[in-house]
């Protein structure tokens, strides 16, 4: 017990457990209110057959931020670090407000995007001083690209939240890996605390969202979750982990990206909800939700291992190899899920 690494690991696991219990408790308290005022009713694009409460993301976000604050108190953060953590929290809360409004009364696309860009700008401002992700570009251009890329990631997280437990099986391996990378010194403290808290918050949400879901995240959850993960990934990239930051969300990026291009080619309104992602196609042709989730989880665990290997080895050759391996397992998954999909030739 005198080993500092054991003590740190125990404290981290305790923070995850506390966030999980806090998230679950808040859901139990809020669920009757959500069932009364925030029902998601089935429609042509829905994956559920009965009205289901949404808004569970309020509990996940609340538990995440509370755990980060408690963790910050335990680690005696400097004032500047507290300020950065506060900026991330402010960006996430603004994004949650956008999601809450959208859950209750859908916002027009342009005002929604403007508010999302503002929230991401606040979060990007919380990156460590002097942090660079694309150092070959002028700082102003890099920051603009990070804000645009962050807003894109927020929306793809929202779009991919179209199946029971999908956000959990994607984000829990990702946040667990990010927390581990913080222990290795590859993330700043605000990002590490956010990763630990979010991992626990989603674990606490999981029993309520497992098929058949009794509660959904809602935009109030999926949007700020996307923002917090985007911040952690950008922080990782700024610490020399660009390959790892690409590998961790690679399934989300590939599924949403290919689907977006396919819908653009068809002339669809790409900002509208739909049921054309690869995992949705797989369920539509008869694959069980559980089978899809197991496959996605297995790929995400593999991507986390490849990301860890790229950081441990630290050479360009290994990073390229890990990126290739990650792309291959994602390709195999999309090929299996997308069989029979019109216009798909994977």
mmCIF file with all atom_site columns, N, CA, C and O in Angstrom, residues 64-109:
data_model
loop_
_atom_site.group_PDB
_atom_site.id
_atom_site.type_symbol
_atom_site.label_atom_id
_atom_site.label_alt_id
_atom_site.label_comp_id
_atom_site.label_asym_id
_atom_site.label_entity_id
_atom_site.label_seq_id
_atom_site.pdbx_PDB_ins_code
_atom_site.Cartn_x
_atom_site.Cartn_y
_atom_site.Cartn_z
_atom_site.occupancy
_atom_site.B_iso_or_equiv
_atom_site.pdbx_formal_charge
_atom_site.auth_seq_id
_atom_site.auth_comp_id
_atom_site.auth_asym_id
_atom_site.auth_atom_id
_atom_site.pdbx_PDB_model_num
ATOM 1   N N  . UNK A 1 64  ? -20.188 13.628 -13.862 1.00 0.00 ? 64  UNK A N  1
ATOM 2   C CA . UNK A 1 64  ? -18.852 13.843 -14.444 1.00 0.00 ? 64  UNK A CA 1
ATOM 3   C C  . UNK A 1 64  ? -18.193 15.085 -13.876 1.00 0.00 ? 64  UNK A C  1
ATOM 4   O O  . UNK A 1 64  ? -17.036 15.053 -13.418 1.00 0.00 ? 64  UNK A O  1
ATOM 5   N N  . UNK A 1 65  ? -18.914 16.193 -13.900 1.00 0.00 ? 65  UNK A N  1
ATOM 6   C CA . UNK A 1 65  ? -18.340 17.455 -13.433 1.00 0.00 ? 65  UNK A CA 1
ATOM 7   C C  . UNK A 1 65  ? -18.108 17.436 -11.924 1.00 0.00 ? 65  UNK A C  1
ATOM 8   O O  . UNK A 1 65  ? -17.095 17.963 -11.435 1.00 0.00 ? 65  UNK A O  1
ATOM 9   N N  . UNK A 1 66  ? -19.021 16.826 -11.187 1.00 0.00 ? 66  UNK A N  1
ATOM 10  C CA . UNK A 1 66  ? -18.838 16.737 -9.735  1.00 0.00 ? 66  UNK A CA 1
ATOM 11  C C  . UNK A 1 66  ? -17.605 15.900 -9.400  1.00 0.00 ? 66  UNK A C  1
ATOM 12  O O  . UNK A 1 66  ? -16.807 16.269 -8.520  1.00 0.00 ? 66  UNK A O  1
ATOM 13  N N  . UNK A 1 67  ? -17.441 14.769 -10.108 1.00 0.00 ? 67  UNK A N  1
ATOM 14  C CA . UNK A 1 67  ? -16.265 13.927 -9.872  1.00 0.00 ? 67  UNK A CA 1
ATOM 15  C C  . UNK A 1 67  ? -14.980 14.672 -10.220 1.00 0.00 ? 67  UNK A C  1
ATOM 16  O O  . UNK A 1 67  ? -13.965 14.545 -9.520  1.00 0.00 ? 67  UNK A O  1
ATOM 17  N N  . UNK A 1 68  ? -15.011 15.461 -11.296 1.00 0.00 ? 68  UNK A N  1
ATOM 18  C CA . UNK A 1 68  ? -13.824 16.229 -11.679 1.00 0.00 ? 68  UNK A CA 1
ATOM 19  C C  . UNK A 1 68  ? -13.470 17.263 -10.621 1.00 0.00 ? 68  UNK A C  1
ATOM 20  O O  . UNK A 1 68  ? -12.295 17.471 -10.303 1.00 0.00 ? 68  UNK A O  1
ATOM 21  N N  . UNK A 1 69  ? -14.484 17.907 -10.050 1.00 0.00 ? 69  UNK A N  1
ATOM 22  C CA . UNK A 1 69  ? -14.245 18.896 -8.999  1.00 0.00 ? 69  UNK A CA 1
ATOM 23  C C  . UNK A 1 69  ? -13.676 18.225 -7.747  1.00 0.00 ? 69  UNK A C  1
ATOM 24  O O  . UNK A 1 69  ? -12.711 18.716 -7.140  1.00 0.00 ? 69  UNK A O  1
ATOM 25  N N  . UNK A 1 70  ? -14.268 17.090 -7.368  1.00 0.00 ? 70  UNK A N  1
ATOM 26  C CA . UNK A 1 70  ? -13.755 16.360 -6.202  1.00 0.00 ? 70  UNK A CA 1
ATOM 27  C C  . UNK A 1 70  ? -12.319 15.905 -6.452  1.00 0.00 ? 70  UNK A C  1
ATOM 28  O O  . UNK A 1 70  ? -11.445 16.048 -5.595  1.00 0.00 ? 70  UNK A O  1
ATOM 29  N N  . UNK A 1 71  ? -12.070 15.363 -7.642  1.00 0.00 ? 71  UNK A N  1
ATOM 30  C CA . UNK A 1 71  ? -10.719 14.940 -7.987  1.00 0.00 ? 71  UNK A CA 1
ATOM 31  C C  . UNK A 1 71  ? -9.746  16.094 -7.979  1.00 0.00 ? 71  UNK A C  1
ATOM 32  O O  . UNK A 1 71  ? -8.599  15.960 -7.543  1.00 0.00 ? 71  UNK A O  1
ATOM 33  N N  . UNK A 1 72  ? -10.196 17.257 -8.452  1.00 0.00 ? 72  UNK A N  1
ATOM 34  C CA . UNK A 1 72  ? -9.348  18.439 -8.421  1.00 0.00 ? 72  UNK A CA 1
ATOM 35  C C  . UNK A 1 72  ? -8.998  18.855 -7.002  1.00 0.00 ? 72  UNK A C  1
ATOM 36  O O  . UNK A 1 72  ? -7.869  19.257 -6.716  1.00 0.00 ? 72  UNK A O  1
ATOM 37  N N  . UNK A 1 73  ? -9.976  18.745 -6.097  1.00 0.00 ? 73  UNK A N  1
ATOM 38  C CA . UNK A 1 73  ? -9.714  19.061 -4.703  1.00 0.00 ? 73  UNK A CA 1
ATOM 39  C C  . UNK A 1 73  ? -8.721  18.100 -4.083  1.00 0.00 ? 73  UNK A C  1
ATOM 40  O O  . UNK A 1 73  ? -7.841  18.512 -3.304  1.00 0.00 ? 73  UNK A O  1
ATOM 41  N N  . UNK A 1 74  ? -8.820  16.827 -4.450  1.00 0.00 ? 74  UNK A N  1
ATOM 42  C CA . UNK A 1 74  ? -7.906  15.826 -3.900  1.00 0.00 ? 74  UNK A CA 1
ATOM 43  C C  . UNK A 1 74  ? -6.483  16.012 -4.404  1.00 0.00 ? 74  UNK A C  1
ATOM 44  O O  . UNK A 1 74  ? -5.520  15.657 -3.713  1.00 0.00 ? 74  UNK A O  1
ATOM 45  N N  . UNK A 1 75  ? -6.340  16.540 -5.619  1.00 0.00 ? 75  UNK A N  1
ATOM 46  C CA . UNK A 1 75  ? -5.005  16.712 -6.198  1.00 0.00 ? 75  UNK A CA 1
ATOM 47  C C  . UNK A 1 75  ? -4.447  18.119 -6.001  1.00 0.00 ? 75  UNK A C  1
ATOM 48  O O  . UNK A 1 75  ? -3.380  18.442 -6.513  1.00 0.00 ? 75  UNK A O  1
ATOM 49  N N  . UNK A 1 76  ? -5.188  18.953 -5.268  1.00 0.00 ? 76  UNK A N  1
ATOM 50  C CA . UNK A 1 76  ? -4.720  20.312 -4.932  1.00 0.00 ? 76  UNK A CA 1
ATOM 51  C C  . UNK A 1 76  ? -4.282  21.073 -6.181  1.00 0.00 ? 76  UNK A C  1
ATOM 52  O O  . UNK A 1 76  ? -3.122  21.462 -6.331  1.00 0.00 ? 76  UNK A O  1
ATOM 53  N N  . UNK A 1 77  ? -5.209  21.299 -7.080  1.00 0.00 ? 77  UNK A N  1
ATOM 54  C CA . UNK A 1 77  ? -4.904  21.966 -8.341  1.00 0.00 ? 77  UNK A CA 1
ATOM 55  C C  . UNK A 1 77  ? -4.484  23.418 -8.123  1.00 0.00 ? 77  UNK A C  1
ATOM 56  O O  . UNK A 1 77  ? -4.974  24.098 -7.216  1.00 0.00 ? 77  UNK A O  1
ATOM 57  N N  . UNK A 1 78  ? -3.619  23.886 -8.995  1.00 0.00 ? 78  UNK A N  1
ATOM 58  C CA . UNK A 1 78  ? -3.250  25.302 -9.001  1.00 0.00 ? 78  UNK A CA 1
ATOM 59  C C  . UNK A 1 78  ? -4.413  26.119 -9.544  1.00 0.00 ? 78  UNK A C  1
ATOM 60  O O  . UNK A 1 78  ? -5.295  25.600 -10.241 1.00 0.00 ? 78  UNK A O  1
ATOM 61  N N  . UNK A 1 79  ? -4.417  27.406 -9.249  1.00 0.00 ? 79  UNK A N  1
ATOM 62  C CA . UNK A 1 79  ? -5.511  28.280 -9.669  1.00 0.00 ? 79  UNK A CA 1
ATOM 63  C C  . UNK A 1 79  ? -5.691  28.271 -11.187 1.00 0.00 ? 79  UNK A C  1
ATOM 64  O O  . UNK A 1 79  ? -6.816  28.256 -11.696 1.00 0.00 ? 79  UNK A O  1
ATOM 65  N N  . UNK A 1 80  ? -4.587  28.275 -11.924 1.00 0.00 ? 80  UNK A N  1
ATOM 66  C CA . UNK A 1 80  ? -4.670  28.276 -13.390 1.00 0.00 ? 80  UNK A CA 1
ATOM 67  C C  . UNK A 1 80  ? -5.310  26.997 -13.903 1.00 0.00 ? 80  UNK A C  1
ATOM 68  O O  . UNK A 1 80  ? -6.071  27.020 -14.884 1.00 0.00 ? 80  UNK A O  1
ATOM 69  N N  . UNK A 1 81  ? -5.030  25.873 -13.242 1.00 0.00 ? 81  UNK A N  1
ATOM 70  C CA . UNK A 1 81  ? -5.614  24.602 -13.670 1.00 0.00 ? 81  UNK A CA 1
ATOM 71  C C  . UNK A 1 81  ? -7.100  24.562 -13.343 1.00 0.00 ? 81  UNK A C  1
ATOM 72  O O  . UNK A 1 81  ? -7.904  24.045 -14.128 1.00 0.00 ? 81  UNK A O  1
ATOM 73  N N  . UNK A 1 82  ? -7.469  25.101 -12.179 1.00 0.00 ? 82  UNK A N  1
ATOM 74  C CA . UNK A 1 82  ? -8.896  25.208 -11.857 1.00 0.00 ? 82  UNK A CA 1
ATOM 75  C C  . UNK A 1 82  ? -9.624  26.047 -12.906 1.00 0.00 ? 82  UNK A C  1
ATOM 76  O O  . UNK A 1 82  ? -10.760 25.732 -13.299 1.00 0.00 ? 82  UNK A O  1
ATOM 77  N N  . UNK A 1 83  ? -8.980  27.119 -13.345 1.00 0.00 ? 83  UNK A N  1
ATOM 78  C CA . UNK A 1 83  ? -9.599  27.989 -14.356 1.00 0.00 ? 83  UNK A CA 1
ATOM 79  C C  . UNK A 1 83  ? -9.841  27.209 -15.645 1.00 0.00 ? 83  UNK A C  1
ATOM 80  O O  . UNK A 1 83  ? -10.911 27.316 -16.261 1.00 0.00 ? 83  UNK A O  1
ATOM 81  N N  . UNK A 1 84  ? -8.860  26.413 -16.061 1.00 0.00 ? 84  UNK A N  1
ATOM 82  C CA . UNK A 1 84  ? -9.021  25.615 -17.277 1.00 0.00 ? 84  UNK A CA 1
ATOM 83  C C  . UNK A 1 84  ? -10.124 24.579 -17.112 1.00 0.00 ? 84  UNK A C  1
ATOM 84  O O  . UNK A 1 84  ? -10.925 24.363 -18.029 1.00 0.00 ? 84  UNK A O  1
ATOM 85  N N  . UNK A 1 85  ? -10.184 23.947 -15.959 1.00 0.00 ? 85  UNK A N  1
ATOM 86  C CA . UNK A 1 85  ? -11.257 22.985 -15.706 1.00 0.00 ? 85  UNK A CA 1
ATOM 87  C C  . UNK A 1 85  ? -12.617 23.681 -15.734 1.00 0.00 ? 85  UNK A C  1
ATOM 88  O O  . UNK A 1 85  ? -13.603 23.150 -16.255 1.00 0.00 ? 85  UNK A O  1
ATOM 89  N N  . UNK A 1 86  ? -12.664 24.901 -15.202 1.00 0.00 ? 86  UNK A N  1
ATOM 90  C CA . UNK A 1 86  ? -13.903 25.675 -15.241 1.00 0.00 ? 86  UNK A CA 1
ATOM 91  C C  . UNK A 1 86  ? -14.329 26.026 -16.655 1.00 0.00 ? 86  UNK A C  1
ATOM 92  O O  . UNK A 1 86  ? -15.530 26.013 -16.975 1.00 0.00 ? 86  UNK A O  1
ATOM 93  N N  . UNK A 1 87  ? -13.350 26.337 -17.520 1.00 0.00 ? 87  UNK A N  1
ATOM 94  C CA . UNK A 1 87  ? -13.690 26.620 -18.918 1.00 0.00 ? 87  UNK A CA 1
ATOM 95  C C  . UNK A 1 87  ? -14.307 25.398 -19.598 1.00 0.00 ? 87  UNK A C  1
ATOM 96  O O  . UNK A 1 87  ? -15.303 25.521 -20.327 1.00 0.00 ? 87  UNK A O  1
ATOM 97  N N  . UNK A 1 88  ? -13.716 24.227 -19.369 1.00 0.00 ? 88  UNK A N  1
ATOM 98  C CA . UNK A 1 88  ? -14.271 23.000 -19.966 1.00 0.00 ? 88  UNK A CA 1
ATOM 99  C C  . UNK A 1 88  ? -15.686 22.776 -19.459 1.00 0.00 ? 88  UNK A C  1
ATOM 100 O O  . UNK A 1 88  ? -16.601 22.452 -20.233 1.00 0.00 ? 88  UNK A O  1
ATOM 101 N N  . UNK A 1 89  ? -15.880 22.940 -18.154 1.00 0.00 ? 89  UNK A N  1
ATOM 102 C CA . UNK A 1 89  ? -17.218 22.756 -17.590 1.00 0.00 ? 89  UNK A CA 1
ATOM 103 C C  . UNK A 1 89  ? -18.212 23.748 -18.182 1.00 0.00 ? 89  UNK A C  1
ATOM 104 O O  . UNK A 1 89  ? -19.355 23.390 -18.493 1.00 0.00 ? 89  UNK A O  1
ATOM 105 N N  . UNK A 1 90  ? -17.784 25.002 -18.361 1.00 0.00 ? 90  UNK A N  1
ATOM 106 C CA . UNK A 1 90  ? -18.668 26.018 -18.932 1.00 0.00 ? 90  UNK A CA 1
ATOM 107 C C  . UNK A 1 90  ? -19.060 25.650 -20.360 1.00 0.00 ? 90  UNK A C  1
ATOM 108 O O  . UNK A 1 90  ? -20.232 25.778 -20.756 1.00 0.00 ? 90  UNK A O  1
ATOM 109 N N  . UNK A 1 91  ? -18.083 25.197 -21.154 1.00 0.00 ? 91  UNK A N  1
ATOM 110 C CA . UNK A 1 91  ? -18.402 24.770 -22.515 1.00 0.00 ? 91  UNK A CA 1
ATOM 111 C C  . UNK A 1 91  ? -19.376 23.605 -22.534 1.00 0.00 ? 91  UNK A C  1
ATOM 112 O O  . UNK A 1 91  ? -20.321 23.580 -23.337 1.00 0.00 ? 91  UNK A O  1
ATOM 113 N N  . UNK A 1 92  ? -19.171 22.637 -21.626 1.00 0.00 ? 92  UNK A N  1
ATOM 114 C CA . UNK A 1 92  ? -20.065 21.473 -21.575 1.00 0.00 ? 92  UNK A CA 1
ATOM 115 C C  . UNK A 1 92  ? -21.471 21.873 -21.134 1.00 0.00 ? 92  UNK A C  1
ATOM 116 O O  . UNK A 1 92  ? -22.472 21.361 -21.666 1.00 0.00 ? 92  UNK A O  1
ATOM 117 N N  . UNK A 1 93  ? -21.569 22.776 -20.157 1.00 0.00 ? 93  UNK A N  1
ATOM 118 C CA . UNK A 1 93  ? -22.887 23.215 -19.685 1.00 0.00 ? 93  UNK A CA 1
ATOM 119 C C  . UNK A 1 93  ? -23.625 23.996 -20.768 1.00 0.00 ? 93  UNK A C  1
ATOM 120 O O  . UNK A 1 93  ? -24.844 23.858 -20.916 1.00 0.00 ? 93  UNK A O  1
ATOM 121 N N  . UNK A 1 94  ? -22.896 24.828 -21.523 1.00 0.00 ? 94  UNK A N  1
ATOM 122 C CA . UNK A 1 94  ? -23.525 25.543 -22.637 1.00 0.00 ? 94  UNK A CA 1
ATOM 123 C C  . UNK A 1 94  ? -24.021 24.545 -23.676 1.00 0.00 ? 94  UNK A C  1
ATOM 124 O O  . UNK A 1 94  ? -25.144 24.666 -24.201 1.00 0.00 ? 94  UNK A O  1
ATOM 125 N N  . UNK A 1 95  ? -23.212 23.532 -23.972 1.00 0.00 ? 95  UNK A N  1
ATOM 126 C CA . UNK A 1 95  ? -23.627 22.518 -24.943 1.00 0.00 ? 95  UNK A CA 1
ATOM 127 C C  . UNK A 1 95  ? -24.835 21.744 -24.424 1.00 0.00 ? 95  UNK A C  1
ATOM 128 O O  . UNK A 1 95  ? -25.750 21.395 -25.197 1.00 0.00 ? 95  UNK A O  1
ATOM 129 N N  . UNK A 1 96  ? -24.870 21.467 -23.124 1.00 0.00 ? 96  UNK A N  1
ATOM 130 C CA . UNK A 1 96  ? -26.019 20.768 -22.543 1.00 0.00 ? 96  UNK A CA 1
ATOM 131 C C  . UNK A 1 96  ? -27.280 21.617 -22.656 1.00 0.00 ? 96  UNK A C  1
ATOM 132 O O  . UNK A 1 96  ? -28.378 21.092 -22.919 1.00 0.00 ? 96  UNK A O  1
ATOM 133 N N  . UNK A 1 97  ? -27.135 22.926 -22.471 1.00 0.00 ? 97  UNK A N  1
ATOM 134 C CA . UNK A 1 97  ? -28.289 23.819 -22.603 1.00 0.00 ? 97  UNK A CA 1
ATOM 135 C C  . UNK A 1 97  ? -28.823 23.795 -24.030 1.00 0.00 ? 97  UNK A C  1
ATOM 136 O O  . UNK A 1 97  ? -30.050 23.744 -24.244 1.00 0.00 ? 97  UNK A O  1
ATOM 137 N N  . UNK A 1 98  ? -27.919 23.811 -25.010 1.00 0.00 ? 98  UNK A N  1
ATOM 138 C CA . UNK A 1 98  ? -28.341 23.697 -26.414 1.00 0.00 ? 98  UNK A CA 1
ATOM 139 C C  . UNK A 1 98  ? -29.092 22.388 -26.628 1.00 0.00 ? 98  UNK A C  1
ATOM 140 O O  . UNK A 1 98  ? -30.154 22.349 -27.270 1.00 0.00 ? 98  UNK A O  1
ATOM 141 N N  . UNK A 1 99  ? -28.563 21.298 -26.069 1.00 0.00 ? 99  UNK A N  1
ATOM 142 C CA . UNK A 1 99  ? -29.212 20.008 -26.215 1.00 0.00 ? 99  UNK A CA 1
ATOM 143 C C  . UNK A 1 99  ? -30.561 19.955 -25.541 1.00 0.00 ? 99  UNK A C  1
ATOM 144 O O  . UNK A 1 99  ? -31.517 19.363 -26.065 1.00 0.00 ? 99  UNK A O  1
ATOM 145 N N  . UNK A 1 100 ? -30.666 20.566 -24.353 1.00 0.00 ? 100 UNK A N  1
ATOM 146 C CA . UNK A 1 100 ? -31.939 20.581 -23.623 1.00 0.00 ? 100 UNK A CA 1
ATOM 147 C C  . UNK A 1 100 ? -33.011 21.310 -24.419 1.00 0.00 ? 100 UNK A C  1
ATOM 148 O O  . UNK A 1 100 ? -34.140 20.829 -24.557 1.00 0.00 ? 100 UNK A O  1
ATOM 149 N N  . UNK A 1 101 ? -32.653 22.476 -24.961 1.00 0.00 ? 101 UNK A N  1
ATOM 150 C CA . UNK A 1 101 ? -33.612 23.220 -25.786 1.00 0.00 ? 101 UNK A CA 1
ATOM 151 C C  . UNK A 1 101 ? -34.020 22.400 -26.991 1.00 0.00 ? 101 UNK A C  1
ATOM 152 O O  . UNK A 1 101 ? -35.205 22.323 -27.353 1.00 0.00 ? 101 UNK A O  1
ATOM 153 N N  . UNK A 1 102 ? -33.036 21.732 -27.609 1.00 0.00 ? 102 UNK A N  1
ATOM 154 C CA . UNK A 1 102 ? -33.319 20.941 -28.801 1.00 0.00 ? 102 UNK A CA 1
ATOM 155 C C  . UNK A 1 102 ? -34.188 19.730 -28.476 1.00 0.00 ? 102 UNK A C  1
ATOM 156 O O  . UNK A 1 102 ? -35.002 19.304 -29.292 1.00 0.00 ? 102 UNK A O  1
ATOM 157 N N  . UNK A 1 103 ? -34.020 19.156 -27.285 1.00 0.00 ? 103 UNK A N  1
ATOM 158 C CA . UNK A 1 103 ? -34.862 18.038 -26.873 1.00 0.00 ? 103 UNK A CA 1
ATOM 159 C C  . UNK A 1 103 ? -36.316 18.461 -26.708 1.00 0.00 ? 103 UNK A C  1
ATOM 160 O O  . UNK A 1 103 ? -37.245 17.720 -27.046 1.00 0.00 ? 103 UNK A O  1
ATOM 161 N N  . UNK A 1 104 ? -36.525 19.676 -26.165 1.00 0.00 ? 104 UNK A N  1
ATOM 162 C CA . UNK A 1 104 ? -37.880 20.133 -25.883 1.00 0.00 ? 104 UNK A CA 1
ATOM 163 C C  . UNK A 1 104 ? -38.543 20.771 -27.104 1.00 0.00 ? 104 UNK A C  1
ATOM 164 O O  . UNK A 1 104 ? -39.731 20.568 -27.353 1.00 0.00 ? 104 UNK A O  1
ATOM 165 N N  . UNK A 1 105 ? -37.776 21.538 -27.860 1.00 0.00 ? 105 UNK A N  1
ATOM 166 C CA . UNK A 1 105 ? -38.297 22.187 -29.073 1.00 0.00 ? 105 UNK A CA 1
ATOM 167 C C  . UNK A 1 105 ? -37.135 22.371 -30.032 1.00 0.00 ? 105 UNK A C  1
ATOM 168 O O  . UNK A 1 105 ? -36.299 23.262 -29.819 1.00 0.00 ? 105 UNK A O  1
ATOM 169 N N  . UNK A 1 106 ? -37.058 21.551 -31.101 1.00 0.00 ? 106 UNK A N  1
ATOM 170 C CA . UNK A 1 106 ? -35.886 21.561 -31.998 1.00 0.00 ? 106 UNK A CA 1
ATOM 171 C C  . UNK A 1 106 ? -35.501 22.958 -32.466 1.00 0.00 ? 106 UNK A C  1
ATOM 172 O O  . UNK A 1 106 ? -36.337 23.739 -32.914 1.00 0.00 ? 106 UNK A O  1
ATOM 173 N N  . UNK A 1 107 ? -34.202 23.257 -32.344 1.00 0.00 ? 107 UNK A N  1
ATOM 174 C CA . UNK A 1 107 ? -33.661 24.528 -32.808 1.00 0.00 ? 107 UNK A CA 1
ATOM 175 C C  . UNK A 1 107 ? -33.427 24.495 -34.314 1.00 0.00 ? 107 UNK A C  1
ATOM 176 O O  . UNK A 1 107 ? -33.103 23.439 -34.859 1.00 0.00 ? 107 UNK A O  1
ATOM 177 N N  . UNK A 1 108 ? -33.528 25.635 -34.996 1.00 0.00 ? 108 UNK A N  1
ATOM 178 C CA . UNK A 1 108 ? -33.121 25.691 -36.409 1.00 0.00 ? 108 UNK A CA 1
ATOM 179 C C  . UNK A 1 108 ? -31.631 25.366 -36.522 1.00 0.00 ? 108 UNK A C  1
ATOM 180 O O  . UNK A 1 108 ? -30.855 25.635 -35.599 1.00 0.00 ? 108 UNK A O  1
ATOM 181 N N  . UNK A 1 109 ? -31.199 24.784 -37.646 1.00 0.00 ? 109 UNK A N  1
ATOM 182 C CA . UNK A 1 109 ? -29.807 24.325 -37.779 1.00 0.00 ? 109 UNK A CA 1
ATOM 183 C C  . UNK A 1 109 ? -28.755 25.406 -37.542 1.00 0.00 ? 109 UNK A C  1
ATOM 184 O O  . UNK A 1 109 ? -27.771 25.160 -36.850 1.00 0.00 ? 109 UNK A O  1
#
